[in-house]
């Protein structure tokens, strides 16, 4: 019996090492490079890590367990589309090479739809085994007591030395109550997209104001000046906006302005808000100036249509997620660039996207 237990323990340790090793290989610091390059390689790395994490559910079993383990994986994407097809392909490849594990992807729509379905599943007593949800949902998941911390698995792989392989900022949204509850999966930041052809079209005007038409603005002052010159109007109609500040996730974009002013919206422990401080009000005044006084940015643009408008040449600059890069590359018929968000006191941008979580109260065999 002791030999059987020892063999089981060795099997568990091996599976744990495989799981953490695959996370190390498939995320790492290369994920941002892939994000900016675009293409399917990023998605292949993403799906491989989710499939790799399936190993964790085998840790309570001995190495000889033969029953097929079924893992339901909730993922924020529609049923149709290229990303769903990529995930299907990678999931099928994983399942074929691991006959005792069957990962079943459940495509839940956008982030909001996914969280609604996760919450409904948790409250019904049948939560998903793994899910990717938007990072701001961490405290909702904790309030539901629906996820497990990952610290003990990270510690077994070297603790801080293991975490140092990844961008520390991506773990800021995964930590609470002194523990790590999620792992960075598909992460993004807002960046500044700029239409190089429109900049050159207005090169003489930009140079007359001491601005370089060969680069994007680097400061708030330059952002305002570039946007004023690049805005094209015909009578009362705006043909081309100098800038688009998108709606929908505008709180996320606004957080970037606040960080550029050397401030933050809430304290690190989430217990105090700084909404009425001067350092936060200054970015709000800038936003209002751009949209309502100078009118170089539309007061409201839906999130999903913003990159379409930019790709159609309706704006010279755009604040948008790195996740919009494939759309711009595919649709834009002009040369464009991607740059840091302009600074005031400092450069700054928030992180976004989704973390994956492992859930409590799943079937014992999982």
Short mmCIF file of the C-alpha atoms (twelve columns), coordinates in Angstrom:
data_MODEL
# 
_entry.id   MODEL 
# 
loop_
_atom_site.group_PDB 
_atom_site.id 
_atom_site.type_symbol 
_atom_site.label_atom_id 
_atom_site.label_alt_id 
_atom_site.label_comp_id 
_atom_site.label_asym_id 
_atom_site.label_seq_id 
_atom_site.Cartn_x 
_atom_site.Cartn_y 
_atom_site.Cartn_z 
_atom_site.pdbx_PDB_model_num 
ATOM 1   C CA . UNK A 1   0.000   0.000  0.000   1 
ATOM 2   C CA . UNK A 2   2.864   2.353  0.836   1 
ATOM 3   C CA . UNK A 3   4.393   1.789  -2.611  1 
ATOM 4   C CA . UNK A 4   1.048   2.623  -4.218  1 
ATOM 5   C CA . UNK A 5   0.819   5.860  -2.221  1 
ATOM 6   C CA . UNK A 6   4.399   6.785  -3.092  1 
ATOM 7   C CA . UNK A 7   3.688   6.142  -6.758  1 
ATOM 8   C CA . UNK A 8   0.538   8.251  -6.547  1 
ATOM 9   C CA . UNK A 9   2.431   11.098 -4.880  1 
ATOM 10  C CA . UNK A 10  5.130   10.982 -7.552  1 
ATOM 11  C CA . UNK A 11  2.425   11.109 -10.216 1 
ATOM 12  C CA . UNK A 12  0.815   14.121 -8.555  1 
ATOM 13  C CA . UNK A 13  4.139   15.963 -8.317  1 
ATOM 14  C CA . UNK A 14  4.890   15.224 -11.955 1 
ATOM 15  C CA . UNK A 15  1.524   16.583 -13.059 1 
ATOM 16  C CA . UNK A 16  1.981   19.725 -10.961 1 
ATOM 17  C CA . UNK A 17  5.388   20.313 -12.541 1 
ATOM 18  C CA . UNK A 18  3.954   19.804 -16.031 1 
ATOM 19  C CA . UNK A 19  1.185   22.312 -15.346 1 
ATOM 20  C CA . UNK A 20  3.461   25.074 -14.031 1 
ATOM 21  C CA . UNK A 21  6.140   24.347 -16.646 1 
ATOM 22  C CA . UNK A 22  3.639   24.789 -19.454 1 
ATOM 23  C CA . UNK A 23  2.431   28.078 -17.961 1 
ATOM 24  C CA . UNK A 24  6.039   29.238 -17.851 1 
ATOM 25  C CA . UNK A 25  6.642   28.283 -21.473 1 
ATOM 26  C CA . UNK A 26  3.448   29.609 -23.001 1 
ATOM 27  C CA . UNK A 27  2.994   32.976 -21.271 1 
ATOM 28  C CA . UNK A 28  6.244   34.545 -20.109 1 
ATOM 29  C CA . UNK A 29  7.309   38.019 -21.181 1 
ATOM 30  C CA . UNK A 30  6.851   37.210 -24.858 1 
ATOM 31  C CA . UNK A 31  3.078   37.679 -24.700 1 
ATOM 32  C CA . UNK A 32  3.215   41.454 -25.175 1 
ATOM 33  C CA . UNK A 33  5.532   41.070 -28.142 1 
ATOM 34  C CA . UNK A 34  3.087   38.657 -29.742 1 
ATOM 35  C CA . UNK A 35  0.218   41.015 -28.950 1 
ATOM 36  C CA . UNK A 36  1.830   43.854 -30.851 1 
ATOM 37  C CA . UNK A 37  2.790   41.585 -33.706 1 
ATOM 38  C CA . UNK A 38  -0.739  40.223 -33.922 1 
ATOM 39  C CA . UNK A 39  -1.524  36.983 -35.670 1 
ATOM 40  C CA . UNK A 40  -2.546  33.569 -34.402 1 
ATOM 41  C CA . UNK A 41  0.639   32.797 -32.477 1 
ATOM 42  C CA . UNK A 42  -0.626  34.798 -29.499 1 
ATOM 43  C CA . UNK A 43  -3.896  32.888 -29.402 1 
ATOM 44  C CA . UNK A 44  -2.098  29.556 -29.666 1 
ATOM 45  C CA . UNK A 45  -0.062  30.436 -26.584 1 
ATOM 46  C CA . UNK A 46  -3.207  31.546 -24.775 1 
ATOM 47  C CA . UNK A 47  -5.168  28.382 -25.391 1 
ATOM 48  C CA . UNK A 48  -2.223  26.129 -24.618 1 
ATOM 49  C CA . UNK A 49  -1.905  27.587 -21.151 1 
ATOM 50  C CA . UNK A 50  -5.570  27.015 -20.398 1 
ATOM 51  C CA . UNK A 51  -5.285  23.437 -21.572 1 
ATOM 52  C CA . UNK A 52  -2.129  23.019 -19.529 1 
ATOM 53  C CA . UNK A 53  -3.847  24.189 -16.359 1 
ATOM 54  C CA . UNK A 54  -6.176  21.233 -16.709 1 
ATOM 55  C CA . UNK A 55  -3.419  19.156 -15.137 1 
ATOM 56  C CA . UNK A 56  -4.144  20.748 -11.787 1 
ATOM 57  C CA . UNK A 57  -7.400  18.887 -11.520 1 
ATOM 58  C CA . UNK A 58  -5.572  15.576 -11.552 1 
ATOM 59  C CA . UNK A 59  -3.452  16.338 -8.506  1 
ATOM 60  C CA . UNK A 60  -5.711  14.487 -6.086  1 
ATOM 61  C CA . UNK A 61  -5.583  11.274 -8.100  1 
ATOM 62  C CA . UNK A 62  -3.094  8.466  -8.253  1 
ATOM 63  C CA . UNK A 63  -1.111  8.051  -11.439 1 
ATOM 64  C CA . UNK A 64  -3.059  5.000  -12.499 1 
ATOM 65  C CA . UNK A 65  -6.528  6.586  -12.469 1 
ATOM 66  C CA . UNK A 66  -8.182  5.728  -15.777 1 
ATOM 67  C CA . UNK A 67  -11.513 7.597  -15.768 1 
ATOM 68  C CA . UNK A 68  -11.823 10.415 -18.310 1 
ATOM 69  C CA . UNK A 69  -11.726 13.812 -16.604 1 
ATOM 70  C CA . UNK A 70  -14.082 16.346 -18.175 1 
ATOM 71  C CA . UNK A 71  -13.233 20.008 -17.662 1 
ATOM 72  C CA . UNK A 72  -15.636 22.772 -18.652 1 
ATOM 73  C CA . UNK A 73  -13.803 25.899 -19.757 1 
ATOM 74  C CA . UNK A 74  -15.837 29.144 -19.943 1 
ATOM 75  C CA . UNK A 75  -14.268 31.548 -22.409 1 
ATOM 76  C CA . UNK A 76  -15.270 35.115 -23.427 1 
ATOM 77  C CA . UNK A 77  -15.832 34.874 -27.165 1 
ATOM 78  C CA . UNK A 78  -18.757 34.234 -29.493 1 
ATOM 79  C CA . UNK A 79  -19.517 30.767 -30.842 1 
ATOM 80  C CA . UNK A 80  -18.489 31.766 -34.356 1 
ATOM 81  C CA . UNK A 81  -15.438 33.661 -35.504 1 
ATOM 82  C CA . UNK A 82  -11.722 33.027 -35.999 1 
ATOM 83  C CA . UNK A 83  -10.772 32.981 -32.308 1 
ATOM 84  C CA . UNK A 84  -13.375 30.329 -31.470 1 
ATOM 85  C CA . UNK A 85  -12.056 28.244 -34.357 1 
ATOM 86  C CA . UNK A 86  -8.485  28.570 -33.076 1 
ATOM 87  C CA . UNK A 87  -9.529  27.535 -29.572 1 
ATOM 88  C CA . UNK A 88  -11.505 24.609 -30.969 1 
ATOM 89  C CA . UNK A 89  -8.464  23.446 -32.902 1 
ATOM 90  C CA . UNK A 90  -6.089  23.734 -29.965 1 
ATOM 91  C CA . UNK A 91  -8.564  22.083 -27.589 1 
ATOM 92  C CA . UNK A 92  -9.047  19.175 -29.973 1 
ATOM 93  C CA . UNK A 93  -5.282  18.809 -30.314 1 
ATOM 94  C CA . UNK A 94  -4.862  18.748 -26.536 1 
ATOM 95  C CA . UNK A 95  -7.680  16.261 -26.002 1 
ATOM 96  C CA . UNK A 96  -6.283  13.946 -28.676 1 
ATOM 97  C CA . UNK A 97  -2.894  13.845 -26.956 1 
ATOM 98  C CA . UNK A 98  -4.376  13.391 -23.447 1 
ATOM 99  C CA . UNK A 99  -6.981  10.606 -23.658 1 
ATOM 100 C CA . UNK A 100 -7.816  10.797 -19.928 1 
ATOM 101 C CA . UNK A 101 -8.670  14.513 -20.098 1 
ATOM 102 C CA . UNK A 102 -11.432 16.138 -22.115 1 
ATOM 103 C CA . UNK A 103 -11.570 19.939 -22.125 1 
ATOM 104 C CA . UNK A 104 -14.965 21.251 -23.219 1 
ATOM 105 C CA . UNK A 105 -14.861 24.952 -24.200 1 
ATOM 106 C CA . UNK A 106 -18.038 26.914 -23.543 1 
ATOM 107 C CA . UNK A 107 -18.132 30.139 -25.560 1 
ATOM 108 C CA . UNK A 108 -20.024 32.724 -23.555 1 
ATOM 109 C CA . UNK A 109 -19.961 35.919 -25.625 1 
ATOM 110 C CA . UNK A 110 -18.350 39.137 -24.393 1 
ATOM 111 C CA . UNK A 111 -16.896 39.741 -20.930 1 
ATOM 112 C CA . UNK A 112 -20.218 40.854 -19.443 1 
ATOM 113 C CA . UNK A 113 -22.081 37.852 -20.846 1 
ATOM 114 C CA . UNK A 114 -19.357 35.507 -19.639 1 
ATOM 115 C CA . UNK A 115 -19.476 36.818 -16.078 1 
ATOM 116 C CA . UNK A 116 -23.268 36.529 -16.024 1 
ATOM 117 C CA . UNK A 117 -23.037 32.882 -17.086 1 
ATOM 118 C CA . UNK A 118 -20.241 32.158 -14.610 1 
ATOM 119 C CA . UNK A 119 -22.242 33.697 -11.773 1 
ATOM 120 C CA . UNK A 120 -25.392 31.793 -12.740 1 
ATOM 121 C CA . UNK A 121 -23.429 28.527 -12.889 1 
ATOM 122 C CA . UNK A 122 -21.833 29.159 -9.486  1 
ATOM 123 C CA . UNK A 123 -25.160 29.982 -7.843  1 
ATOM 124 C CA . UNK A 124 -26.780 26.911 -9.381  1 
ATOM 125 C CA . UNK A 125 -24.156 24.711 -7.732  1 
ATOM 126 C CA . UNK A 126 -22.490 23.651 -10.979 1 
ATOM 127 C CA . UNK A 127 -19.627 26.094 -11.575 1 
ATOM 128 C CA . UNK A 128 -17.211 25.805 -14.484 1 
ATOM 129 C CA . UNK A 129 -13.910 24.092 -13.755 1 
ATOM 130 C CA . UNK A 130 -11.940 26.922 -15.365 1 
ATOM 131 C CA . UNK A 131 -13.065 30.313 -16.655 1 
ATOM 132 C CA . UNK A 132 -11.532 33.449 -18.097 1 
ATOM 133 C CA . UNK A 133 -13.304 36.584 -16.869 1 
ATOM 134 C CA . UNK A 134 -12.525 40.293 -17.013 1 
ATOM 135 C CA . UNK A 135 -10.003 41.283 -14.343 1 
ATOM 136 C CA . UNK A 136 -12.311 43.679 -12.483 1 
ATOM 137 C CA . UNK A 137 -14.595 40.750 -11.589 1 
ATOM 138 C CA . UNK A 138 -12.139 39.349 -9.028  1 
ATOM 139 C CA . UNK A 139 -13.966 40.774 -6.017  1 
ATOM 140 C CA . UNK A 140 -17.292 39.484 -7.322  1 
ATOM 141 C CA . UNK A 141 -15.820 35.995 -7.552  1 
ATOM 142 C CA . UNK A 142 -14.419 36.341 -4.028  1 
ATOM 143 C CA . UNK A 143 -17.763 37.535 -2.683  1 
ATOM 144 C CA . UNK A 144 -19.286 34.374 -4.139  1 
ATOM 145 C CA . UNK A 145 -16.496 32.287 -2.546  1 
ATOM 146 C CA . UNK A 146 -16.211 30.632 -5.937  1 
ATOM 147 C CA . UNK A 147 -12.467 30.412 -6.727  1 
ATOM 148 C CA . UNK A 148 -9.357  28.949 -5.110  1 
ATOM 149 C CA . UNK A 149 -5.995  30.683 -4.494  1 
ATOM 150 C CA . UNK A 150 -3.040  29.544 -6.581  1 
ATOM 151 C CA . UNK A 151 -0.238  30.412 -4.154  1 
ATOM 152 C CA . UNK A 152 0.664   26.875 -3.105  1 
ATOM 153 C CA . UNK A 153 1.204   25.808 -6.699  1 
ATOM 154 C CA . UNK A 154 3.279   28.899 -7.446  1 
ATOM 155 C CA . UNK A 155 5.332   28.324 -4.282  1 
ATOM 156 C CA . UNK A 156 6.162   24.781 -5.367  1 
ATOM 157 C CA . UNK A 157 7.643   26.197 -8.560  1 
ATOM 158 C CA . UNK A 158 9.924   28.672 -6.815  1 
ATOM 159 C CA . UNK A 159 7.631   31.392 -5.481  1 
ATOM 160 C CA . UNK A 160 9.066   34.840 -6.231  1 
ATOM 161 C CA . UNK A 161 11.641  33.433 -8.632  1 
ATOM 162 C CA . UNK A 162 8.821   31.865 -10.620 1 
ATOM 163 C CA . UNK A 163 6.719   35.058 -10.608 1 
ATOM 164 C CA . UNK A 164 9.700   37.173 -11.671 1 
ATOM 165 C CA . UNK A 165 9.451   35.572 -15.105 1 
ATOM 166 C CA . UNK A 166 6.266   37.562 -15.728 1 
ATOM 167 C CA . UNK A 167 5.343   41.234 -15.836 1 
ATOM 168 C CA . UNK A 168 4.466   42.075 -12.227 1 
ATOM 169 C CA . UNK A 169 1.810   44.620 -13.265 1 
ATOM 170 C CA . UNK A 170 -0.339  41.802 -14.629 1 
ATOM 171 C CA . UNK A 171 -0.634  40.284 -11.152 1 
ATOM 172 C CA . UNK A 172 -1.905  43.509 -9.577  1 
ATOM 173 C CA . UNK A 173 -5.480  42.631 -10.526 1 
ATOM 174 C CA . UNK A 174 -5.088  38.989 -9.497  1 
ATOM 175 C CA . UNK A 175 -4.085  39.655 -5.877  1 
ATOM 176 C CA . UNK A 176 -6.407  40.193 -2.922  1 
ATOM 177 C CA . UNK A 177 -6.408  39.313 0.768   1 
ATOM 178 C CA . UNK A 178 -2.715  38.519 0.543   1 
ATOM 179 C CA . UNK A 179 -3.176  35.756 -2.051  1 
ATOM 180 C CA . UNK A 180 -3.069  35.237 -5.816  1 
ATOM 181 C CA . UNK A 181 -6.461  34.177 -7.176  1 
ATOM 182 C CA . UNK A 182 -5.970  34.297 -10.928 1 
ATOM 183 C CA . UNK A 183 -3.326  33.933 -13.583 1 
ATOM 184 C CA . UNK A 184 -2.749  36.486 -16.376 1 
ATOM 185 C CA . UNK A 185 -4.198  35.128 -19.574 1 
ATOM 186 C CA . UNK A 186 -5.306  37.495 -22.328 1 
ATOM 187 C CA . UNK A 187 -4.096  40.855 -21.093 1 
ATOM 188 C CA . UNK A 188 -4.076  44.245 -22.757 1 
ATOM 189 C CA . UNK A 189 -3.395  47.941 -22.228 1 
ATOM 190 C CA . UNK A 190 -4.694  51.079 -23.942 1 
ATOM 191 C CA . UNK A 191 -2.275  52.603 -26.455 1 
ATOM 192 C CA . UNK A 192 -2.348  55.528 -28.865 1 
ATOM 193 C CA . UNK A 193 -2.969  54.682 -32.523 1 
ATOM 194 C CA . UNK A 194 -2.127  57.405 -35.045 1 
ATOM 195 C CA . UNK A 195 -2.763  57.800 -38.769 1 
ATOM 196 C CA . UNK A 196 0.614   58.577 -40.341 1 
ATOM 197 C CA . UNK A 197 -0.925  59.677 -43.637 1 
ATOM 198 C CA . UNK A 198 -3.135  62.284 -41.958 1 
ATOM 199 C CA . UNK A 199 -0.146  63.548 -39.975 1 
ATOM 200 C CA . UNK A 200 1.791   64.065 -43.220 1 
ATOM 201 C CA . UNK A 201 -1.240  65.700 -44.843 1 
ATOM 202 C CA . UNK A 202 -1.076  68.385 -42.139 1 
ATOM 203 C CA . UNK A 203 2.735   68.419 -41.934 1 
ATOM 204 C CA . UNK A 204 3.115   72.122 -42.741 1 
ATOM 205 C CA . UNK A 205 0.581   73.157 -40.089 1 
ATOM 206 C CA . UNK A 206 2.154   70.894 -37.486 1 
ATOM 207 C CA . UNK A 207 5.663   72.162 -38.202 1 
ATOM 208 C CA . UNK A 208 4.451   75.758 -37.966 1 
ATOM 209 C CA . UNK A 209 3.463   75.029 -34.355 1 
ATOM 210 C CA . UNK A 210 6.741   73.274 -33.596 1 
ATOM 211 C CA . UNK A 211 5.226   69.779 -33.803 1 
ATOM 212 C CA . UNK A 212 6.824   66.808 -35.558 1 
ATOM 213 C CA . UNK A 213 4.555   65.167 -38.192 1 
ATOM 214 C CA . UNK A 214 6.745   62.052 -38.106 1 
ATOM 215 C CA . UNK A 215 5.794   60.999 -34.574 1 
ATOM 216 C CA . UNK A 216 2.854   60.783 -32.177 1 
ATOM 217 C CA . UNK A 217 2.310   63.320 -29.363 1 
ATOM 218 C CA . UNK A 218 4.220   62.553 -26.173 1 
ATOM 219 C CA . UNK A 219 2.622   64.939 -23.667 1 
ATOM 220 C CA . UNK A 220 -0.869  66.176 -22.829 1 
ATOM 221 C CA . UNK A 221 0.040   69.581 -24.244 1 
ATOM 222 C CA . UNK A 222 1.133   68.034 -27.536 1 
ATOM 223 C CA . UNK A 223 -1.974  65.828 -27.608 1 
ATOM 224 C CA . UNK A 224 -4.219  68.902 -27.510 1 
ATOM 225 C CA . UNK A 225 -2.190  70.783 -30.123 1 
ATOM 226 C CA . UNK A 226 -1.981  67.841 -32.536 1 
ATOM 227 C CA . UNK A 227 -5.715  67.142 -32.152 1 
ATOM 228 C CA . UNK A 228 -6.663  70.757 -32.915 1 
ATOM 229 C CA . UNK A 229 -4.635  70.826 -36.138 1 
ATOM 230 C CA . UNK A 230 -5.656  67.353 -37.322 1 
ATOM 231 C CA . UNK A 231 -9.403  67.952 -36.885 1 
ATOM 232 C CA . UNK A 232 -11.059 68.663 -40.242 1 
ATOM 233 C CA . UNK A 233 -14.390 70.501 -40.427 1 
ATOM 234 C CA . UNK A 234 -16.749 71.604 -43.163 1 
ATOM 235 C CA . UNK A 235 -19.062 74.232 -41.744 1 
ATOM 236 C CA . UNK A 236 -20.645 72.750 -38.631 1 
ATOM 237 C CA . UNK A 237 -19.817 69.196 -39.676 1 
ATOM 238 C CA . UNK A 238 -16.701 67.426 -38.428 1 
ATOM 239 C CA . UNK A 239 -15.250 65.325 -41.240 1 
ATOM 240 C CA . UNK A 240 -12.221 64.019 -39.346 1 
ATOM 241 C CA . UNK A 241 -11.716 64.159 -35.594 1 
ATOM 242 C CA . UNK A 242 -8.232  64.773 -34.308 1 
ATOM 243 C CA . UNK A 243 -8.805  62.143 -31.625 1 
ATOM 244 C CA . UNK A 244 -11.320 59.522 -30.498 1 
ATOM 245 C CA . UNK A 245 -11.698 58.737 -26.797 1 
ATOM 246 C CA . UNK A 246 -13.969 55.672 -26.883 1 
ATOM 247 C CA . UNK A 247 -16.992 55.022 -24.714 1 
ATOM 248 C CA . UNK A 248 -18.067 51.720 -23.231 1 
ATOM 249 C CA . UNK A 249 -14.823 51.172 -21.329 1 
ATOM 250 C CA . UNK A 250 -14.162 54.889 -20.887 1 
ATOM 251 C CA . UNK A 251 -13.513 54.372 -17.163 1 
ATOM 252 C CA . UNK A 252 -10.550 52.211 -18.198 1 
ATOM 253 C CA . UNK A 253 -9.248  54.897 -20.553 1 
ATOM 254 C CA . UNK A 254 -9.774  57.545 -17.854 1 
ATOM 255 C CA . UNK A 255 -7.694  55.505 -15.415 1 
ATOM 256 C CA . UNK A 256 -4.815  55.906 -17.862 1 
ATOM 257 C CA . UNK A 257 -5.129  59.699 -17.736 1 
ATOM 258 C CA . UNK A 258 -5.104  59.565 -13.940 1 
ATOM 259 C CA . UNK A 259 -1.950  57.454 -13.873 1 
ATOM 260 C CA . UNK A 260 -0.280  59.856 -16.309 1 
ATOM 261 C CA . UNK A 261 -0.962  62.570 -13.743 1 
ATOM 262 C CA . UNK A 262 0.900   60.582 -11.080 1 
ATOM 263 C CA . UNK A 263 -2.269  59.538 -9.264  1 
ATOM 264 C CA . UNK A 264 -4.690  56.636 -8.895  1 
ATOM 265 C CA . UNK A 265 -8.455  56.321 -8.574  1 
ATOM 266 C CA . UNK A 266 -8.563  54.116 -5.472  1 
ATOM 267 C CA . UNK A 267 -6.121  52.953 -2.821  1 
ATOM 268 C CA . UNK A 268 -4.224  49.711 -3.279  1 
ATOM 269 C CA . UNK A 269 -6.384  47.986 -0.667  1 
ATOM 270 C CA . UNK A 270 -9.556  49.153 -2.435  1 
ATOM 271 C CA . UNK A 271 -10.900 50.910 0.664   1 
ATOM 272 C CA . UNK A 272 -10.492 54.575 -0.283  1 
ATOM 273 C CA . UNK A 273 -11.448 56.527 -3.414  1 
ATOM 274 C CA . UNK A 274 -9.650  59.626 -4.661  1 
ATOM 275 C CA . UNK A 275 -12.289 60.867 -7.114  1 
ATOM 276 C CA . UNK A 276 -12.481 64.382 -5.641  1 
ATOM 277 C CA . UNK A 277 -8.736  65.061 -5.467  1 
ATOM 278 C CA . UNK A 278 -7.083  67.640 -7.714  1 
ATOM 279 C CA . UNK A 279 -4.834  65.007 -9.309  1 
ATOM 280 C CA . UNK A 280 -7.933  63.123 -10.505 1 
ATOM 281 C CA . UNK A 281 -10.001 66.187 -11.401 1 
ATOM 282 C CA . UNK A 282 -7.279  67.537 -13.721 1 
ATOM 283 C CA . UNK A 283 -7.561  64.553 -16.124 1 
ATOM 284 C CA . UNK A 284 -11.357 64.921 -16.059 1 
ATOM 285 C CA . UNK A 285 -11.025 68.588 -17.028 1 
ATOM 286 C CA . UNK A 286 -8.707  67.608 -19.899 1 
ATOM 287 C CA . UNK A 287 -11.215 65.012 -21.153 1 
ATOM 288 C CA . UNK A 288 -14.027 67.583 -20.996 1 
ATOM 289 C CA . UNK A 289 -11.884 70.128 -22.832 1 
ATOM 290 C CA . UNK A 290 -11.116 67.713 -25.673 1 
ATOM 291 C CA . UNK A 291 -14.723 66.563 -26.159 1 
ATOM 292 C CA . UNK A 292 -16.924 69.523 -25.199 1 
ATOM 293 C CA . UNK A 293 -14.883 72.718 -25.526 1 
ATOM 294 C CA . UNK A 294 -12.421 72.120 -28.355 1 
ATOM 295 C CA . UNK A 295 -14.623 69.374 -29.825 1 
ATOM 296 C CA . UNK A 296 -11.629 67.604 -31.335 1 
ATOM 297 C CA . UNK A 297 -12.960 64.281 -30.022 1 
ATOM 298 C CA . UNK A 298 -16.584 63.094 -30.217 1 
ATOM 299 C CA . UNK A 299 -18.339 63.200 -26.823 1 
ATOM 300 C CA . UNK A 300 -19.371 59.561 -27.135 1 
ATOM 301 C CA . UNK A 301 -18.333 56.722 -29.418 1 
ATOM 302 C CA . UNK A 302 -19.350 53.092 -28.788 1 
ATOM 303 C CA . UNK A 303 -16.371 50.918 -27.899 1 
ATOM 304 C CA . UNK A 304 -16.817 48.393 -30.701 1 
ATOM 305 C CA . UNK A 305 -17.200 50.989 -33.467 1 
ATOM 306 C CA . UNK A 306 -14.205 53.104 -32.437 1 
ATOM 307 C CA . UNK A 307 -11.540 51.028 -34.273 1 
ATOM 308 C CA . UNK A 308 -13.833 50.807 -37.305 1 
ATOM 309 C CA . UNK A 309 -14.089 54.616 -37.400 1 
ATOM 310 C CA . UNK A 310 -10.329 54.974 -37.058 1 
ATOM 311 C CA . UNK A 311 -9.661  52.412 -39.798 1 
ATOM 312 C CA . UNK A 312 -12.084 54.309 -42.046 1 
ATOM 313 C CA . UNK A 313 -10.021 57.492 -41.641 1 
ATOM 314 C CA . UNK A 314 -12.588 59.318 -39.501 1 
ATOM 315 C CA . UNK A 315 -10.017 60.175 -36.828 1 
ATOM 316 C CA . UNK A 316 -6.314  60.977 -36.857 1 
ATOM 317 C CA . UNK A 317 -5.652  59.436 -33.425 1 
ATOM 318 C CA . UNK A 318 -7.390  56.918 -31.206 1 
ATOM 319 C CA . UNK A 319 -7.042  55.682 -27.638 1 
ATOM 320 C CA . UNK A 320 -7.809  51.965 -27.748 1 
ATOM 321 C CA . UNK A 321 -6.812  48.550 -26.477 1 
ATOM 322 C CA . UNK A 322 -3.870  46.609 -27.860 1 
ATOM 323 C CA . UNK A 323 -6.549  44.025 -28.616 1 
ATOM 324 C CA . UNK A 324 -7.749  46.251 -31.463 1 
ATOM 325 C CA . UNK A 325 -4.489  45.927 -33.383 1 
ATOM 326 C CA . UNK A 326 -5.570  42.973 -35.590 1 
ATOM 327 C CA . UNK A 327 -8.697  44.893 -36.660 1 
ATOM 328 C CA . UNK A 328 -6.696  47.990 -37.567 1 
ATOM 329 C CA . UNK A 329 -4.119  45.949 -39.458 1 
ATOM 330 C CA . UNK A 330 -6.826  44.226 -41.453 1 
ATOM 331 C CA . UNK A 331 -9.065  47.201 -42.226 1 
ATOM 332 C CA . UNK A 332 -6.846  50.298 -42.406 1 
ATOM 333 C CA . UNK A 333 -5.779  51.327 -45.916 1 
ATOM 334 C CA . UNK A 334 -3.236  53.830 -44.615 1 
ATOM 335 C CA . UNK A 335 0.035   53.724 -42.709 1 
ATOM 336 C CA . UNK A 336 -0.457  53.878 -38.957 1 
ATOM 337 C CA . UNK A 337 1.637   53.787 -35.814 1 
ATOM 338 C CA . UNK A 338 1.200   52.680 -32.198 1 
ATOM 339 C CA . UNK A 339 2.673   54.710 -29.342 1 
ATOM 340 C CA . UNK A 340 2.603   55.172 -25.575 1 
ATOM 341 C CA . UNK A 341 -0.295  57.190 -24.216 1 
ATOM 342 C CA . UNK A 342 0.912   60.804 -23.838 1 
ATOM 343 C CA . UNK A 343 2.163   61.737 -20.383 1 
ATOM 344 C CA . UNK A 344 1.707   64.651 -18.026 1 
ATOM 345 C CA . UNK A 345 3.702   63.948 -14.852 1 
ATOM 346 C CA . UNK A 346 4.709   60.504 -16.108 1 
ATOM 347 C CA . UNK A 347 3.843   57.841 -18.656 1 
ATOM 348 C CA . UNK A 348 1.104   55.547 -17.442 1 
ATOM 349 C CA . UNK A 349 -1.534  53.107 -18.613 1 
ATOM 350 C CA . UNK A 350 -3.889  50.661 -16.889 1 
ATOM 351 C CA . UNK A 351 -3.862  46.948 -17.573 1 
ATOM 352 C CA . UNK A 352 -6.950  45.122 -18.757 1 
ATOM 353 C CA . UNK A 353 -8.148  41.870 -20.240 1 
ATOM 354 C CA . UNK A 354 -8.923  38.593 -18.528 1 
ATOM 355 C CA . UNK A 355 -7.415  36.259 -15.934 1 
ATOM 356 C CA . UNK A 356 -8.263  32.596 -15.690 1 
ATOM 357 C CA . UNK A 357 -9.495  31.136 -12.427 1 
ATOM 358 C CA . UNK A 358 -9.973  27.675 -10.959 1 
ATOM 359 C CA . UNK A 359 -13.298 27.201 -9.219  1 
ATOM 360 C CA . UNK A 360 -14.399 25.700 -5.929  1 
ATOM 361 C CA . UNK A 361 -17.139 23.111 -5.474  1 
ATOM 362 C CA . UNK A 362 -16.437 21.337 -8.731  1 
ATOM 363 C CA . UNK A 363 -16.916 17.547 -8.948  1 
ATOM 364 C CA . UNK A 364 -14.450 15.692 -6.745  1 
ATOM 365 C CA . UNK A 365 -12.910 13.800 -9.648  1 
ATOM 366 C CA . UNK A 366 -11.916 17.127 -11.239 1 
# 
